[in-house]
Amino acid sequence: MRRSLATRDVGARELMDDPHADARKLARTYGQFGFVNALVSRPGTFYRRDIRPRALRSRSLRILDVGAGGGDLCRLLARRLRHEGLDAEITALDVDERAIRWASAHDRGAGIRYRRALTTELVAAGETYDVVLSNHVLHHLDDAELRTVLSDSVQLAAPDGLVSHHDIARSRTAHALFAAATWPVSGTLLADSFIREDGLISIRRSYTVSELAAIAPSGWIVSGGVPARLELRWEGDRARP
């Protein structure tokens, strides 16, 4: 039965989050993230607005991708930076050993540091980064996990650092457009993967801008974008109480 999109469907569970998910389908899903995210996440815009300017000011930018999955965003940023002769140390963090194993095997010379750990472990180790980011992670979290990740993100950010968590903005339009766009290739390009079904579940689980703004702690800025995007942003000393 189709659930209403008026509220978050927090009971829905993405197929790839199942620890017993089909390994072949999971691997194919990781491999397709780059293509899908390039269409819906606009990583090039994020690179030009936030990563490149900081890399130009820093000898070696430190970037942390929380919940990196297959590592496609990390590899894209590494390619862009290397193309411009800029240097960065990029860490792809995920709690799922399957994701870290797949991403490590498909690094393709990007030089990413892949690490299986929780953000709390990095905080305990005293790690800091110039940029802490995530993409399509917030909707996976329950309330307690969200509070922890946001608190940890602030502690992991350098004094003048940036935290930028990107996700889908839930709406009937987003759900309809994703369903329509993926239907023609569901039996070909997206066959034997979880992309289409999990994408629709992700939209149902996601926040609206107003919902996220209502629960975001002080110092965080929530904004929306096209197509069906939201960003939860915290900027170093400017956001500190």
Short mmCIF file of C-alpha atoms in Angstrom, two decimals:
data_model
loop_
_atom_site.label_atom_id
_atom_site.label_comp_id
_atom_site.label_asym_id
_atom_site.label_seq_id
_atom_site.Cartn_x
_atom_site.Cartn_y
_atom_site.Cartn_z
CA MET A 1 0.00 0.00 0.00
CA ARG A 2 1.38 3.43 -0.92
CA ARG A 3 2.09 5.63 2.08
CA SER A 4 1.22 9.33 2.13
CA LEU A 5 4.13 11.71 1.59
CA ALA A 6 2.65 14.22 4.03
CA THR A 7 4.84 12.82 6.80
CA ARG A 8 8.15 10.94 6.96
CA ASP A 9 7.82 7.18 6.56
CA VAL A 10 10.34 6.38 9.27
CA GLY A 11 9.27 2.73 9.34
CA ALA A 12 10.36 2.09 5.75
CA ARG A 13 13.71 0.33 5.40
CA GLU A 14 15.94 0.50 2.37
CA LEU A 15 16.81 -2.88 0.89
CA MET A 16 20.54 -2.19 0.76
CA ASP A 17 20.57 -1.58 4.54
CA ASP A 18 19.63 -5.20 5.12
CA PRO A 19 22.78 -7.02 6.31
CA HIS A 20 21.62 -10.03 4.30
CA ALA A 21 21.03 -8.08 1.07
CA ASP A 22 21.98 -9.85 -2.15
CA ALA A 23 25.72 -9.20 -2.58
CA ARG A 24 25.56 -8.99 -6.38
CA LYS A 25 22.74 -6.45 -6.33
CA LEU A 26 24.47 -4.47 -3.61
CA ALA A 27 27.70 -4.26 -5.60
CA ARG A 28 25.79 -3.15 -8.69
CA THR A 29 24.02 -0.50 -6.60
CA TYR A 30 27.32 0.90 -5.32
CA GLY A 31 28.56 1.02 -8.90
CA GLN A 32 25.53 3.04 -10.03
CA PHE A 33 25.65 5.64 -7.28
CA GLY A 34 28.02 7.86 -9.25
CA PHE A 35 25.66 8.06 -12.22
CA VAL A 36 22.56 8.70 -10.12
CA ASN A 37 24.20 11.21 -7.79
CA ALA A 38 25.64 13.16 -10.70
CA LEU A 39 22.05 13.70 -11.87
CA VAL A 40 20.32 14.46 -8.57
CA SER A 41 23.00 15.75 -6.17
CA ARG A 42 24.79 18.35 -8.32
CA PRO A 43 28.24 17.61 -6.83
CA GLY A 44 29.90 19.95 -9.33
CA THR A 45 28.08 22.90 -7.79
CA PHE A 46 29.21 21.90 -4.30
CA TYR A 47 32.79 21.53 -5.54
CA ARG A 48 32.87 24.99 -7.14
CA ARG A 49 31.13 26.75 -4.25
CA ASP A 50 32.75 25.10 -1.22
CA ILE A 51 35.62 22.73 -1.99
CA ARG A 52 37.67 24.57 -4.60
CA PRO A 53 37.87 27.93 -2.76
CA ARG A 54 39.06 26.19 0.41
CA ALA A 55 41.55 24.08 -1.50
CA LEU A 56 43.02 27.23 -3.06
CA ARG A 57 43.61 28.65 0.45
CA SER A 58 45.03 25.44 1.96
CA ARG A 59 48.19 23.50 1.23
CA SER A 60 46.39 20.25 1.99
CA LEU A 61 42.65 20.34 2.55
CA ARG A 62 41.26 17.66 4.88
CA ILE A 63 37.83 16.37 3.81
CA LEU A 64 35.61 13.83 5.61
CA ASP A 65 32.66 12.18 3.84
CA VAL A 66 30.34 10.68 6.46
CA GLY A 67 28.38 7.65 5.24
CA ALA A 68 30.34 7.59 2.00
CA GLY A 69 28.77 4.38 0.66
CA GLY A 70 30.52 3.39 -2.56
CA GLY A 71 32.79 6.45 -2.36
CA ASP A 72 31.66 8.03 -5.65
CA LEU A 73 31.54 11.58 -4.25
CA CYS A 74 35.02 11.24 -2.75
CA ARG A 75 36.44 10.03 -6.05
CA LEU A 76 34.73 12.85 -7.95
CA LEU A 77 36.19 15.46 -5.61
CA ALA A 78 39.63 13.86 -5.84
CA ARG A 79 39.50 13.96 -9.66
CA ARG A 80 38.41 17.59 -9.73
CA LEU A 81 41.11 18.65 -7.29
CA ARG A 82 43.85 16.70 -9.05
CA HIS A 83 42.80 18.16 -12.43
CA GLU A 84 43.37 21.65 -11.03
CA GLY A 85 46.61 20.74 -9.32
CA LEU A 86 45.10 21.09 -5.87
CA ASP A 87 45.87 18.83 -2.93
CA ALA A 88 43.50 17.23 -0.42
CA GLU A 89 43.40 14.34 2.01
CA ILE A 90 39.97 12.74 1.63
CA THR A 91 38.55 10.21 4.09
CA ALA A 92 35.51 8.11 3.15
CA LEU A 93 33.81 7.01 6.37
CA ASP A 94 31.11 4.36 6.62
CA VAL A 95 29.92 1.95 9.30
CA ASP A 96 29.06 -0.73 6.72
CA GLU A 97 32.00 -3.01 6.05
CA ARG A 98 30.46 -4.00 2.70
CA ALA A 99 30.57 -0.40 1.48
CA ILE A 100 34.15 0.16 2.62
CA ARG A 101 35.29 -3.10 1.04
CA TRP A 102 33.64 -2.28 -2.31
CA ALA A 103 34.83 1.32 -2.35
CA SER A 104 38.41 0.34 -1.50
CA ALA A 105 38.43 -2.17 -4.36
CA HIS A 106 37.18 0.50 -6.79
CA ASP A 107 39.37 3.43 -5.76
CA ARG A 108 40.84 3.61 -9.30
CA GLY A 109 43.91 5.50 -8.14
CA ALA A 110 41.97 8.29 -6.41
CA GLY A 111 44.00 7.84 -3.24
CA ILE A 112 41.02 8.02 -0.90
CA ARG A 113 41.42 6.86 2.69
CA TYR A 114 38.59 4.39 3.34
CA ARG A 115 37.70 3.87 6.97
CA ARG A 116 35.04 1.81 8.73
CA ALA A 117 34.13 3.71 11.90
CA LEU A 118 31.55 5.87 13.63
CA THR A 119 31.89 9.64 13.83
CA THR A 120 32.12 9.29 17.61
CA GLU A 121 35.31 7.25 17.20
CA LEU A 122 36.91 10.03 15.16
CA VAL A 123 35.88 12.59 17.78
CA ALA A 124 37.43 10.44 20.52
CA ALA A 125 40.64 10.24 18.47
CA GLY A 126 40.78 14.04 18.22
CA GLU A 127 40.46 14.14 14.42
CA THR A 128 39.63 17.44 12.71
CA TYR A 129 38.77 18.32 9.11
CA ASP A 130 38.39 21.43 7.01
CA VAL A 131 35.22 20.08 5.42
CA VAL A 132 32.82 17.54 6.91
CA LEU A 133 30.12 16.48 4.47
CA SER A 134 27.53 13.83 3.76
CA ASN A 135 25.20 13.04 0.90
CA HIS A 136 21.93 11.12 1.32
CA VAL A 137 22.70 10.10 4.90
CA LEU A 138 20.35 12.15 7.09
CA HIS A 139 17.21 10.29 6.05
CA HIS A 140 18.76 6.99 7.20
CA LEU A 141 19.08 8.21 10.79
CA ASP A 142 16.68 8.13 13.70
CA ASP A 143 16.38 11.18 15.96
CA ALA A 144 19.11 10.13 18.38
CA GLU A 145 21.50 9.22 15.56
CA LEU A 146 20.84 12.53 13.84
CA ARG A 147 21.67 14.49 17.00
CA THR A 148 24.86 12.48 17.43
CA VAL A 149 26.03 12.96 13.85
CA LEU A 150 25.38 16.71 13.98
CA SER A 151 27.16 17.10 17.32
CA ASP A 152 30.09 14.99 16.12
CA SER A 153 30.27 16.93 12.85
CA VAL A 154 30.74 20.20 14.74
CA GLN A 155 33.46 18.68 16.92
CA LEU A 156 35.22 17.23 13.89
CA ALA A 157 35.24 20.53 12.00
CA ALA A 158 38.30 22.75 12.28
CA PRO A 159 37.68 26.20 13.86
CA ASP A 160 37.13 27.78 10.44
CA GLY A 161 35.77 24.61 8.88
CA LEU A 162 32.55 23.79 7.05
CA VAL A 163 29.95 21.11 7.71
CA SER A 164 27.55 20.47 4.84
CA HIS A 165 25.02 17.63 4.96
CA HIS A 166 23.06 17.20 1.72
CA ASP A 167 19.93 15.12 1.23
CA ILE A 168 16.71 14.71 -0.68
CA ALA A 169 13.79 17.00 0.11
CA ARG A 170 10.62 14.92 0.39
CA SER A 171 7.73 15.89 -1.87
CA ARG A 172 5.14 14.30 -4.11
CA THR A 173 6.87 15.91 -7.08
CA ALA A 174 10.26 14.41 -6.17
CA HIS A 175 8.70 10.97 -5.74
CA ALA A 176 6.81 11.17 -9.04
CA LEU A 177 9.78 12.48 -11.02
CA PHE A 178 12.17 9.84 -9.69
CA ALA A 179 9.65 7.09 -10.36
CA ALA A 180 9.05 8.32 -13.90
CA ALA A 181 12.74 8.90 -14.68
CA THR A 182 13.85 5.47 -13.51
CA TRP A 183 10.98 3.41 -14.85
CA PRO A 184 12.21 3.21 -18.50
CA VAL A 185 15.61 1.85 -17.40
CA SER A 186 14.41 -0.26 -14.48
CA GLY A 187 14.69 -3.42 -16.57
CA THR A 188 17.99 -2.51 -18.24
CA LEU A 189 20.42 -0.01 -16.71
CA LEU A 190 19.00 -0.37 -13.21
CA ALA A 191 18.26 -4.07 -13.41
CA ASP A 192 19.66 -6.20 -10.61
CA SER A 193 20.23 -3.25 -8.29
CA PHE A 194 18.41 -1.53 -5.45
CA ILE A 195 18.62 1.95 -6.96
CA ARG A 196 15.01 2.45 -8.03
CA GLU A 197 13.20 0.89 -5.09
CA ASP A 198 15.56 2.29 -2.48
CA GLY A 199 15.46 5.70 -4.13
CA LEU A 200 11.69 5.83 -3.73
CA ILE A 201 11.96 4.66 -0.12
CA SER A 202 14.61 7.31 0.51
CA ILE A 203 12.25 10.04 -0.64
CA ARG A 204 9.54 8.73 1.67
CA ARG A 205 11.96 8.72 4.62
CA SER A 206 13.42 12.16 3.87
CA TYR A 207 12.73 15.49 5.53
CA THR A 208 11.17 18.60 4.10
CA VAL A 209 13.14 21.82 4.59
CA SER A 210 10.70 23.03 7.24
CA GLU A 211 10.84 19.72 9.15
CA LEU A 212 14.62 19.75 9.28
CA ALA A 213 14.74 23.43 10.23
CA ALA A 214 12.38 22.70 13.14
CA ILE A 215 14.72 20.12 14.69
CA ALA A 216 18.13 21.49 13.69
CA PRO A 217 20.17 22.74 16.69
CA SER A 218 21.16 26.37 17.03
CA GLY A 219 23.88 27.43 14.60
CA TRP A 220 22.71 25.23 11.75
CA ILE A 221 21.25 26.69 8.55
CA VAL A 222 18.76 24.70 6.46
CA SER A 223 18.19 25.57 2.82
CA GLY A 224 16.43 24.02 -0.15
CA GLY A 225 17.42 23.70 -3.78
CA VAL A 226 16.44 22.30 -7.15
CA PRO A 227 15.83 19.51 -7.89
CA ALA A 228 14.29 18.45 -4.54
CA ARG A 229 17.41 19.10 -2.49
CA LEU A 230 18.11 20.27 1.03
CA GLU A 231 21.30 21.24 2.82
CA LEU A 232 22.01 21.42 6.54
CA ARG A 233 25.03 23.69 6.92
CA TRP A 234 27.30 24.80 9.76
CA GLU A 235 30.22 27.17 9.21
CA GLY A 236 32.92 27.15 11.83
CA ASP A 237 33.39 30.10 14.15
CA ARG A 238 30.58 32.00 12.46
CA ALA A 239 28.11 29.40 13.75
CA ARG A 240 29.54 28.90 17.23
CA PRO A 241 27.40 30.21 20.12
#
